[in-house]
Tab-separated table of C-alpha atoms (C1' of nucleotides) in Angstrom:
chain	number	residue	atom	x	y	z
A	1	MET	CA	-24.947	-88.978	30.522
A	2	SER	CA	-21.497	-87.936	31.679
A	3	GLN	CA	-18.732	-86.404	29.625
A	4	VAL	CA	-15.452	-88.222	29.199
A	5	THR	CA	-12.088	-86.974	27.970
A	6	ALA	CA	-10.030	-89.216	25.723
A	7	LEU	CA	-6.432	-89.054	24.698
A	8	ILE	CA	-5.891	-90.862	21.426
A	9	ASP	CA	-2.455	-91.209	19.926
A	10	ALA	CA	-0.538	-93.246	17.404
A	11	ASN	CA	2.088	-95.605	18.763
A	12	ASN	CA	5.670	-94.893	17.669
A	13	PHE	CA	4.159	-92.563	15.100
A	14	TYR	CA	7.111	-91.888	12.770
A	15	ALA	CA	8.216	-95.508	12.795
A	16	SER	CA	4.627	-96.647	12.200
A	17	CYS	CA	4.318	-94.263	9.233
A	18	GLU	CA	7.424	-95.769	7.672
A	19	GLN	CA	6.030	-99.251	8.243
A	20	SER	CA	2.658	-98.267	6.924
A	21	LEU	CA	4.161	-97.271	3.559
A	22	ASP	CA	6.677	-100.059	3.332
A	23	PRO	CA	5.102	-103.303	4.488
A	24	ALA	CA	8.474	-105.025	4.280
A	25	LEU	CA	9.280	-103.160	7.496
A	26	ILE	CA	6.360	-104.615	9.452
A	27	GLY	CA	7.622	-106.818	12.248
A	28	ARG	CA	11.158	-105.517	11.828
A	29	PRO	CA	13.025	-103.185	14.195
A	30	VAL	CA	12.853	-99.677	12.716
A	31	VAL	CA	14.231	-96.390	14.043
A	32	VAL	CA	13.692	-92.886	12.691
A	33	LEU	CA	16.340	-90.189	13.066
A	34	SER	CA	15.832	-86.504	13.822
A	35	ASN	CA	16.709	-83.824	11.284
A	36	ASN	CA	20.314	-83.929	10.147
A	37	ASP	CA	20.307	-87.617	11.076
A	38	GLY	CA	21.148	-86.467	14.594
A	39	CYS	CA	19.352	-88.568	17.196
A	40	ILE	CA	16.939	-91.451	17.376
A	41	VAL	CA	13.466	-89.942	17.763
A	42	ALA	CA	11.185	-92.904	17.094
A	43	ARG	CA	11.450	-96.674	17.474
A	44	SER	CA	9.148	-99.455	16.380
A	45	ALA	CA	8.071	-101.855	19.122
A	46	GLU	CA	10.653	-104.326	17.852
A	47	ALA	CA	13.442	-101.743	18.076
A	48	ARG	CA	12.321	-100.805	21.542
A	49	SER	CA	12.480	-104.399	22.713
A	50	LEU	CA	16.089	-104.551	21.526
A	51	GLY	CA	16.802	-101.949	24.206
A	52	ILE	CA	17.402	-99.069	21.799
A	53	THR	CA	16.822	-95.834	23.667
A	54	MET	CA	15.125	-92.636	22.580
A	55	GLY	CA	17.302	-89.598	21.982
A	56	THR	CA	20.562	-91.490	21.537
A	57	PRO	CA	22.853	-89.716	19.039
A	58	TYR	CA	22.966	-91.727	15.844
A	59	PHE	CA	26.750	-91.763	15.635
A	60	LYS	CA	26.878	-93.493	19.007
A	61	ALA	CA	24.240	-96.072	18.147
A	62	LYS	CA	25.217	-96.723	14.545
A	63	ARG	CA	27.390	-99.815	15.001
A	64	ASN	CA	24.954	-101.401	17.357
A	65	LEU	CA	22.049	-100.761	14.973
A	66	GLU	CA	23.926	-102.349	12.109
A	67	ARG	CA	24.808	-105.374	14.191
A	68	GLN	CA	21.189	-105.882	15.183
A	69	ASN	CA	20.021	-105.400	11.634
A	70	VAL	CA	17.813	-102.430	12.481
A	71	VAL	CA	16.228	-100.446	9.643
A	72	VAL	CA	17.280	-96.780	9.947
A	73	ARG	CA	15.287	-93.961	8.339
A	74	SER	CA	15.865	-90.212	8.109
A	75	SER	CA	12.808	-88.297	9.215
A	76	ASN	CA	10.386	-87.276	6.518
A	77	TYR	CA	8.108	-84.637	7.984
A	78	ALA	CA	6.099	-84.119	4.809
A	79	LEU	CA	5.019	-87.747	5.012
A	80	TYR	CA	4.248	-87.668	8.744
A	81	ALA	CA	2.229	-84.461	8.408
A	82	ASP	CA	0.178	-86.046	5.654
A	83	MET	CA	-0.473	-89.238	7.637
A	84	SER	CA	-1.356	-87.094	10.634
A	85	GLN	CA	-4.036	-85.249	8.686
A	86	ARG	CA	-5.584	-88.521	7.599
A	87	LEU	CA	-5.595	-89.827	11.153
A	88	MET	CA	-7.114	-86.621	12.551
A	89	SER	CA	-9.959	-86.547	10.069
A	90	LEU	CA	-10.735	-90.165	10.900
A	91	LEU	CA	-10.829	-89.316	14.637
A	92	GLU	CA	-12.957	-86.248	13.989
A	93	SER	CA	-15.633	-88.437	12.468
A	94	GLN	CA	-15.764	-90.679	15.547
A	95	VAL	CA	-15.971	-88.248	18.492
A	96	GLU	CA	-18.023	-85.248	19.555
A	97	ASP	CA	-15.167	-82.743	19.836
A	98	LEU	CA	-11.527	-83.040	18.928
A	99	GLU	CA	-8.467	-81.007	19.880
A	100	ILE	CA	-5.449	-81.791	17.739
A	101	TYR	CA	-2.701	-81.617	20.301
A	102	SER	CA	0.357	-82.632	18.318
A	103	ILE	CA	1.299	-84.390	15.128
A	104	ASP	CA	0.362	-87.766	16.592
A	105	GLU	CA	-2.125	-87.164	19.372
A	106	ALA	CA	-5.486	-85.603	20.034
A	107	PHE	CA	-7.789	-84.996	22.980
A	108	ALA	CA	-11.438	-85.787	22.432
A	109	ARG	CA	-14.695	-85.342	24.272
A	110	LEU	CA	-17.470	-87.891	24.208
A	111	SER	CA	-20.379	-89.047	26.324
A	112	ARG	CA	-20.431	-92.205	28.368
A	113	PRO	CA	-23.243	-94.481	27.182
A	114	SER	CA	-25.965	-95.566	29.593
A	115	ASP	CA	-24.254	-98.853	30.391
A	116	GLY	CA	-21.036	-96.924	31.111
A	117	ASN	CA	-19.004	-99.106	28.790
A	118	LEU	CA	-16.850	-97.297	26.243
A	119	TYR	CA	-14.727	-100.276	25.292
A	120	PRO	CA	-16.813	-101.348	22.270
A	121	TRP	CA	-16.482	-97.810	20.838
A	122	ALA	CA	-12.736	-97.767	21.497
A	123	ARG	CA	-12.223	-101.186	19.912
A	124	ARG	CA	-14.063	-100.100	16.779
A	125	LEU	CA	-11.985	-96.944	16.499
A	126	ARG	CA	-8.758	-98.870	16.877
A	127	ALA	CA	-9.782	-101.331	14.208
A	128	LEU	CA	-10.682	-98.480	11.880
A	129	ALA	CA	-7.285	-96.819	12.206
A	130	ARG	CA	-5.595	-100.136	11.701
A	131	ARG	CA	-7.600	-100.969	8.603
A	132	ASN	CA	-7.692	-97.554	6.884
A	133	LEU	CA	-4.264	-96.197	7.734
A	134	SER	CA	-2.362	-99.196	8.976
A	135	LEU	CA	-1.613	-97.239	12.152
A	136	PRO	CA	-1.739	-98.681	15.676
A	137	ILE	CA	-3.385	-96.258	18.097
A	138	ALA	CA	-3.885	-96.187	21.863
A	139	ILE	CA	-6.894	-94.737	23.661
A	140	GLY	CA	-6.993	-93.501	27.262
A	141	LEU	CA	-10.184	-92.330	28.977
A	142	GLY	CA	-10.667	-90.217	32.093
A	143	LEU	CA	-12.402	-87.195	33.609
A	144	SER	CA	-9.772	-84.667	32.556
A	145	LYS	CA	-6.892	-84.295	30.141
A	146	GLY	CA	-4.457	-85.206	32.896
A	147	GLN	CA	-6.355	-88.404	33.659
A	148	ALA	CA	-6.733	-89.246	29.986
A	149	LYS	CA	-2.963	-88.939	29.580
A	150	LEU	CA	-2.365	-91.376	32.432
A	151	ALA	CA	-4.987	-93.769	31.077
A	152	ASN	CA	-3.381	-93.647	27.652
A	153	ARG	CA	-0.083	-94.592	29.185
A	154	LEU	CA	-1.673	-97.525	30.994
A	155	ALA	CA	-3.312	-98.561	27.736
A	156	LYS	CA	0.101	-98.854	26.117
A	157	VAL	CA	2.317	-100.129	28.900
A	158	VAL	CA	0.110	-102.933	30.187
A	159	PRO	CA	-0.110	-105.572	27.437
A	160	ALA	CA	-3.367	-106.956	28.816
A	161	HIS	CA	-5.041	-103.611	28.134
A	162	ALA	CA	-4.397	-103.996	24.410
A	163	GLY	CA	-4.201	-100.287	23.693
A	164	LEU	CA	-7.358	-99.263	25.563
A	165	PHE	CA	-7.842	-98.133	29.134
A	166	ASP	CA	-10.655	-96.371	30.938
A	167	LEU	CA	-9.621	-94.856	34.262
A	168	GLY	CA	-13.258	-93.940	34.894
A	169	SER	CA	-14.611	-97.465	34.884
A	170	CYS	CA	-11.809	-99.572	36.344
A	171	THR	CA	-12.235	-101.009	39.807
A	172	ASP	CA	-9.102	-99.814	41.568
A	173	PRO	CA	-7.682	-96.717	39.849
A	174	ASP	CA	-5.247	-95.932	42.668
A	175	ARG	CA	-3.462	-99.211	42.182
A	176	TRP	CA	-2.875	-98.299	38.540
A	177	LEU	CA	-1.793	-94.739	39.297
A	178	GLU	CA	0.854	-96.113	41.630
A	179	THR	CA	2.440	-97.945	38.711
A	180	ILE	CA	3.113	-94.657	36.897
A	181	SER	CA	6.361	-93.165	38.099
A	182	ILE	CA	6.564	-89.442	38.698
A	183	GLU	CA	8.835	-88.876	35.682
A	184	ASP	CA	6.100	-90.208	33.406
A	185	VAL	CA	3.370	-87.834	34.558
A	186	TRP	CA	2.387	-85.273	31.935
A	187	GLY	CA	3.616	-81.846	33.048
A	188	ILE	CA	6.371	-83.166	35.287
A	189	GLY	CA	9.733	-82.636	33.626
A	190	ARG	CA	13.231	-83.498	34.818
A	191	LYS	CA	13.545	-80.748	37.393
A	192	LEU	CA	10.170	-81.226	39.012
A	193	ALA	CA	10.523	-84.995	39.018
A	194	LEU	CA	13.761	-84.704	40.965
A	195	TRP	CA	12.193	-82.265	43.390
A	196	CYS	CA	9.209	-84.602	43.938
A	197	ARG	CA	11.446	-87.577	44.521
A	198	MET	CA	13.408	-85.714	47.155
A	199	ARG	CA	10.120	-85.283	48.987
A	200	GLY	CA	9.219	-88.930	48.663
A	201	VAL	CA	6.611	-88.334	45.977
A	202	VAL	CA	7.440	-91.004	43.439
A	203	ASN	CA	4.274	-91.877	41.514
A	204	ALA	CA	1.127	-90.351	40.042
A	205	ARG	CA	-1.089	-91.185	43.019
A	206	GLU	CA	1.325	-89.582	45.465
A	207	LEU	CA	1.486	-86.452	43.346
A	208	ARG	CA	-2.291	-86.286	43.339
A	209	GLU	CA	-2.288	-86.425	47.144
A	210	MET	CA	0.716	-84.303	48.099
A	211	PRO	CA	0.049	-81.030	50.000
A	212	THR	CA	-1.173	-78.489	47.448
A	213	GLU	CA	0.552	-75.502	49.049
A	214	CYS	CA	3.889	-77.251	48.921
A	215	LEU	CA	3.384	-77.924	45.219
A	216	ARG	CA	2.250	-74.367	44.593
A	217	ALA	CA	5.392	-72.962	46.210
A	218	LYS	CA	7.553	-74.891	43.785
A	219	ALA	CA	5.533	-75.153	40.589
A	220	GLY	CA	3.082	-72.281	40.832
A	221	VAL	CA	-0.392	-72.404	39.410
A	222	VAL	CA	0.755	-74.816	36.725
A	223	GLY	CA	1.534	-77.431	39.357
A	224	VAL	CA	-1.730	-76.893	41.209
A	225	ARG	CA	-3.705	-77.182	38.000
A	226	LEU	CA	-1.990	-80.434	37.168
A	227	GLN	CA	-2.835	-81.826	40.582
A	228	ARG	CA	-6.492	-80.821	40.218
A	229	GLU	CA	-6.541	-82.535	36.843
A	230	LEU	CA	-5.277	-85.764	38.385
A	231	GLN	CA	-8.021	-85.491	40.990
A	232	GLY	CA	-10.538	-85.511	38.181
A	233	HIS	CA	-11.392	-81.811	37.893
A	234	ALA	CA	-11.090	-80.724	34.279
A	235	CYS	CA	-9.106	-77.470	34.557
A	236	LEU	CA	-7.653	-77.520	31.076
A	237	PRO	CA	-10.470	-76.978	28.596
A	238	LEU	CA	-10.550	-78.667	25.221
A	239	ASP	CA	-9.026	-76.258	22.738
A	240	LEU	CA	-11.139	-76.702	19.627
A	241	GLU	CA	-10.096	-73.644	17.656
A	242	PRO	CA	-6.312	-73.491	17.625
A	243	SER	CA	-5.311	-69.974	18.609
A	244	PRO	CA	-3.136	-68.095	16.138
A	245	LYS	CA	0.574	-68.564	16.682
A	246	GLN	CA	2.432	-65.885	18.608
A	247	GLU	CA	5.715	-66.688	16.981
A	248	THR	CA	7.107	-68.965	14.327
A	249	CYS	CA	10.644	-70.123	13.965
A	250	VAL	CA	12.760	-72.035	11.478
A	251	SER	CA	16.109	-73.381	12.578
A	252	ARG	CA	18.422	-76.170	11.484
A	253	SER	CA	21.768	-77.654	12.342
A	254	PHE	CA	24.270	-77.736	9.513
A	255	SER	CA	25.596	-80.968	8.086
A	256	ARG	CA	29.102	-79.636	8.860
A	257	PRO	CA	30.342	-76.572	10.758
A	258	ILE	CA	30.441	-73.447	8.611
A	259	THR	CA	32.857	-70.530	9.003
A	260	SER	CA	32.107	-68.154	6.137
A	261	LEU	CA	29.788	-65.184	6.159
A	262	GLU	CA	28.575	-66.153	2.714
A	263	GLU	CA	27.337	-69.551	3.861
A	264	LEU	CA	25.704	-68.149	6.958
A	265	ARG	CA	23.909	-65.649	4.743
A	266	GLU	CA	22.660	-68.442	2.480
A	267	ALA	CA	21.446	-70.462	5.431
A	268	VAL	CA	19.608	-67.531	7.008
A	269	ALA	CA	18.072	-66.663	3.635
A	270	THR	CA	16.881	-70.251	3.251
A	271	TYR	CA	15.226	-70.196	6.665
A	272	VAL	CA	13.629	-66.796	6.052
A	273	VAL	CA	12.114	-68.101	2.805
A	274	ARG	CA	10.668	-71.062	4.678
A	275	ALA	CA	9.416	-68.895	7.547
A	276	ALA	CA	7.699	-66.516	5.115
A	277	GLU	CA	5.948	-69.500	3.535
A	278	LYS	CA	4.777	-70.591	6.963
A	279	LEU	CA	3.436	-67.128	7.748
A	280	ARG	CA	1.463	-67.012	4.506
A	281	LYS	CA	0.037	-70.439	5.190
A	282	GLN	CA	-0.982	-69.299	8.676
A	283	HIS	CA	-2.485	-66.091	7.227
A	284	GLN	CA	-0.193	-64.035	9.412
A	285	ARG	CA	2.367	-61.286	9.099
A	286	THR	CA	5.337	-60.579	11.309
A	287	ALA	CA	6.243	-57.272	12.876
A	288	ALA	CA	9.632	-58.296	14.279
A	289	LEU	CA	12.301	-60.763	13.417
A	290	THR	CA	15.375	-62.277	15.054
A	291	VAL	CA	18.222	-64.231	13.498
A	292	TYR	CA	20.654	-66.256	15.551
A	293	THR	CA	23.528	-68.645	15.194
A	294	ARG	CA	25.637	-70.738	17.516
A	295	THR	CA	28.517	-73.150	17.652
A	296	SER	CA	28.060	-76.686	18.949
A	297	PRO	CA	27.251	-76.787	22.666
A	298	PHE	CA	29.282	-79.990	22.873
A	299	ILE	CA	32.654	-78.440	22.197
A	300	PRO	CA	34.464	-75.775	24.288
A	301	ALA	CA	34.374	-72.031	23.538
A	302	PHE	CA	30.652	-71.961	22.962
A	303	TYR	CA	29.552	-68.954	20.935
A	304	SER	CA	26.034	-67.747	20.330
A	305	ARG	CA	24.666	-64.473	18.984
A	306	ALA	CA	21.291	-63.100	18.062
A	307	ALA	CA	20.188	-59.879	16.426
A	308	SER	CA	16.691	-58.474	16.032
A	309	THR	CA	14.882	-55.851	14.066
A	310	SER	CA	11.328	-54.663	13.755
A	311	LEU	CA	9.449	-53.908	10.582
A	312	ASP	CA	7.775	-50.595	9.887
A	313	LEU	CA	4.890	-52.469	8.396
A	314	PRO	CA	4.114	-56.102	9.295
A	315	SER	CA	4.796	-58.379	6.349
A	316	ASN	CA	4.905	-61.941	5.069
A	317	ASP	CA	6.527	-60.995	1.783
A	318	THR	CA	9.701	-63.011	1.281
A	319	ARG	CA	11.578	-60.125	-0.298
A	320	VAL	CA	10.720	-57.733	2.518
A	321	LEU	CA	11.736	-60.252	5.166
A	322	LEU	CA	14.990	-61.052	3.380
A	323	GLU	CA	15.815	-57.360	3.209
A	324	ALA	CA	15.212	-57.047	6.919
A	325	ALA	CA	17.034	-60.219	7.937
A	326	LEU	CA	20.169	-60.291	5.806
A	327	PRO	CA	21.807	-57.158	7.277
A	328	LEU	CA	21.498	-58.798	10.705
A	329	VAL	CA	23.697	-61.667	9.569
A	330	GLU	CA	26.769	-59.457	9.665
A	331	ARG	CA	25.998	-58.601	13.264
A	332	ILE	CA	25.923	-62.203	14.443
A	333	PHE	CA	28.816	-63.500	12.344
A	334	GLN	CA	32.322	-63.834	13.716
A	335	PRO	CA	35.181	-65.345	11.757
A	336	HIS	CA	36.907	-68.478	13.081
A	337	ARG	CA	33.799	-69.719	14.832
A	338	PRO	CA	32.720	-73.139	13.594
A	339	LEU	CA	28.975	-72.497	13.441
A	340	ALA	CA	26.773	-75.526	13.963
A	341	LYS	CA	23.317	-74.061	13.670
A	342	ALA	CA	21.349	-70.992	12.697
A	343	GLY	CA	17.730	-69.954	12.837
A	344	VAL	CA	15.201	-67.199	12.348
A	345	LEU	CA	12.299	-66.244	14.587
A	346	MET	CA	9.238	-64.351	13.446
A	347	GLN	CA	7.731	-62.511	16.390
A	348	HIS	CA	4.796	-60.258	17.167
A	349	LEU	CA	2.655	-61.995	14.595
A	350	GLN	CA	-0.697	-60.650	13.531
A	351	GLY	CA	-3.473	-61.845	11.284
A	352	VAL	CA	-3.447	-60.631	7.656
A	353	ASN	CA	-6.798	-58.952	8.125
A	354	GLN	CA	-5.395	-56.733	10.887
A	355	LEU	CA	-3.156	-54.808	8.543
A	356	GLN	CA	-3.461	-51.056	8.478
A	357	GLN	CA	-1.873	-49.257	5.571
A	358	HIS	CA	0.706	-46.761	6.801
A	359	LEU	CA	0.413	-43.440	5.060
A	360	TRP	CA	4.130	-42.920	4.817
A	361	VAL	CA	5.078	-46.325	3.441
A	362	PRO	CA	5.824	-45.883	-0.244
A	363	CYS	CA	3.768	-48.768	-1.561
A	364	THR	CA	0.443	-48.418	-3.288
A	365	GLN	CA	-2.495	-50.735	-2.777
A	366	GLU	CA	-2.071	-51.939	-6.303
A	367	GLU	CA	1.606	-52.660	-5.882
A	368	GLN	CA	0.935	-54.579	-2.703
A	369	GLN	CA	-1.757	-56.623	-4.394
A	370	LYS	CA	0.734	-57.571	-7.098
A	371	ARG	CA	3.280	-58.670	-4.503
A	372	GLU	CA	0.712	-60.833	-2.795
A	373	THR	CA	-0.259	-62.496	-6.039
A	374	LEU	CA	3.394	-63.174	-6.782
A	375	MET	CA	3.930	-64.836	-3.396
A	376	ASP	CA	0.801	-66.892	-3.835
A	377	THR	CA	1.958	-68.074	-7.243
A	378	ILE	CA	5.372	-69.083	-5.916
A	379	ASP	CA	3.753	-71.000	-3.070
A	380	ARG	CA	1.495	-72.860	-5.457
A	381	LEU	CA	4.331	-73.797	-7.799
A	382	ASN	CA	6.476	-75.022	-4.936
A	383	HIS	CA	3.616	-76.983	-3.492
A	384	ARG	CA	2.758	-78.584	-6.781
A	385	TYR	CA	6.210	-79.368	-8.116
A	386	GLY	CA	8.133	-79.718	-4.871
A	387	ARG	CA	9.879	-77.303	-2.550
A	388	GLY	CA	12.662	-75.364	-4.277
A	389	THR	CA	11.067	-75.337	-7.735
A	390	VAL	CA	11.032	-71.571	-7.525
A	391	GLN	CA	14.103	-70.543	-5.580
A	392	TRP	CA	15.521	-67.289	-4.236
A	393	ALA	CA	19.019	-66.399	-5.350
A	394	ALA	CA	20.056	-65.433	-1.816
A	395	CYS	CA	19.659	-69.057	-0.694
A	396	GLY	CA	22.551	-70.320	-2.801
A	397	LEU	CA	22.308	-72.891	-5.526
A	398	HIS	CA	23.804	-76.059	-4.141
A	399	PRO	CA	24.439	-75.514	-0.467
A	400	ASN	CA	26.617	-78.247	0.968
A	401	TRP	CA	25.853	-77.220	4.538
A	402	ALA	CA	22.230	-78.359	4.182
A	403	MET	CA	21.044	-80.988	6.607
A	404	ARG	CA	21.854	-84.628	6.153
A	405	ARG	CA	19.028	-86.977	5.242
A	406	GLU	CA	20.879	-89.948	3.968
A	407	ARG	CA	18.368	-92.598	4.809
A	408	LEU	CA	15.057	-91.361	3.449
A	409	GLY	CA	12.369	-93.902	2.816
A	410	ARG	CA	9.603	-93.645	0.291
A	411	ALA	CA	7.008	-90.882	0.495
A	412	SER	CA	4.155	-92.402	-1.428
A	413	THR	CA	1.427	-90.236	0.015
A	414	THR	CA	3.052	-86.927	-0.856
A	415	ARG	CA	5.138	-87.538	-3.978
A	416	LEU	CA	3.689	-88.826	-7.222
A	417	ASP	CA	6.955	-90.327	-8.414
A	418	GLU	CA	7.138	-92.463	-5.304
A	419	LEU	CA	3.794	-94.196	-5.544
A	420	PRO	CA	4.083	-97.841	-4.647
A	421	ILE	CA	4.580	-100.069	-7.665
A	422	VAL	CA	2.471	-103.194	-7.737
A	423	HIS	CA	3.755	-106.079	-9.800
A	424	CYS	CA	0.981	-108.335	-11.079
B	1	DT	C1'	34.109	-86.971	12.222
B	2	DC	C1'	29.103	-87.278	14.216
B	3	DT	C1'	24.430	-84.783	19.727
B	4	DG	C1'	16.855	-82.216	16.427
B	5	DG	C1'	13.275	-78.628	15.775
B	6	DG	C1'	9.340	-75.961	17.038
B	7	DG	C1'	6.435	-74.377	20.296
B	8	DT	C1'	3.694	-72.540	24.944
B	9	DC	C1'	3.011	-70.700	29.527
B	10	DC	C1'	4.460	-68.546	33.709
B	11	DT	C1'	7.250	-65.711	36.835
B	12	DA	C1'	10.515	-62.400	38.453
B	13	DG	C1'	12.428	-58.216	38.034
B	14	DG	C1'	13.419	-53.779	35.819
B	15	DA	C1'	11.683	-49.472	33.855
B	16	DC	C1'	8.457	-46.268	34.088
B	17	DC	C1'	4.282	-43.695	35.605
B	18	DC	C1'	1.451	-40.976	38.919
C	1	DT	C1'	17.248	-36.807	58.803
C	2	DC	C1'	14.296	-38.927	55.383
C	3	DT	C1'	13.610	-41.982	50.419
C	4	DG	C1'	5.738	-44.393	49.397
C	5	DG	C1'	2.625	-47.281	47.272
C	6	DG	C1'	0.559	-49.130	43.607
C	7	DG	C1'	0.052	-49.970	38.980
C	8	DT	C1'	1.404	-51.395	33.960
C	9	DC	C1'	4.303	-53.093	30.484
C	10	DC	C1'	8.134	-55.520	28.796
C	11	DT	C1'	11.789	-58.939	28.715
C	12	DA	C1'	14.606	-62.782	29.973
C	13	DG	C1'	14.756	-67.057	31.540
C	14	DG	C1'	12.906	-71.370	33.365
C	15	DA	C1'	10.213	-75.312	32.696
C	16	DC	C1'	7.731	-78.107	30.046
C	17	DC	C1'	5.644	-80.419	25.836
C	18	DC	C1'	5.911	-83.461	21.534
DNA sequence: TCTGGGGTCCTAGGACCC
DNA sequence: TCTGGGGTCCTAGGACCC
């Protein structure tokens, strides 16, 4: 019995989540905007067929969307994360091994049955996701992750495949690979695609067959590995236990440019608070931290500054991180610069169980225990009653630079007060 | 007026060591 | 006059992903 790799993902995930919670949106064109209502990052099938393109800035598309009567939603990551968890636990129950690869996709390993036919299994799984979560999913099957990715694409793009495609059991795989243009191959970005095209390599099959040494010279071992994957050698193992993060960052664009030190300080404080929460959730501490800010890259006189510091003792305590980060704000601030964005990076992370008490740090075991309990309590309160229930003074009370989310939909799976109301 | 956020991996080159 | 060879570690930047 041979092993098969699957790539399973949700179609138009964010848009599908919105439709899943608000059935009035089913069958209608829906787009979801990035943070700050910046760009279009997801489109329902209906929106796609209207020719609406991914990544278009909202302000450019707005009139057109209104004219075509498209439903526009701000992104709601709490909702998508929750739907994602439900989808992943469903998948976990239906495969042998699962690697959660992103919010809306997962690689899986399973065995090919004796008759070689995996379509009945795939059809059942699709029906299950549709029935339990109201999410459309696509399933691609191959001998490696790279092949599974291509198969998944063919499952979606070719209507006759109805969301399922098995590269390992089709009669003429090369014919299908030729329909996938080089830009759409996983691992080939803009630069490499251009380079390939200049050499006459324009589709997935040609990439698989191009001279390896030529590819290595340009794209290094990463390129060679990708090519081997397309040839059916599984070089990229399934990653079942997600490795601990090496760094964590929180950054946001402002709803309007800011020019005061005070506002920049509030923004950085807000991001530090969020980053500290993330660290605690990941059971990690940070040993170094960077704050940065920049003006808009779309207007002249671009300005960007970063400042870093390291901590004597790794920490995930909000107060400690604020004390380390806030002095850096003065170093990156310059008056008369219309700042468009700021962020914080937590670097050199380590697991909480790695901590060694420094002899010279004036903090007793008992004191530290109390701090940890305090942080835990704050996290619980904020989780239970909503983010911001317990707030840090440094973040400002009513920041008007905070990101725009003017078109939020409902969030029935994560907020009690937004449960659907059924009229009988 | 208005253009997202959060990551990883790899390589080249500099600093430093013996 | 001449100016090794080999190794490690770190960082910045490129490329890519979703």
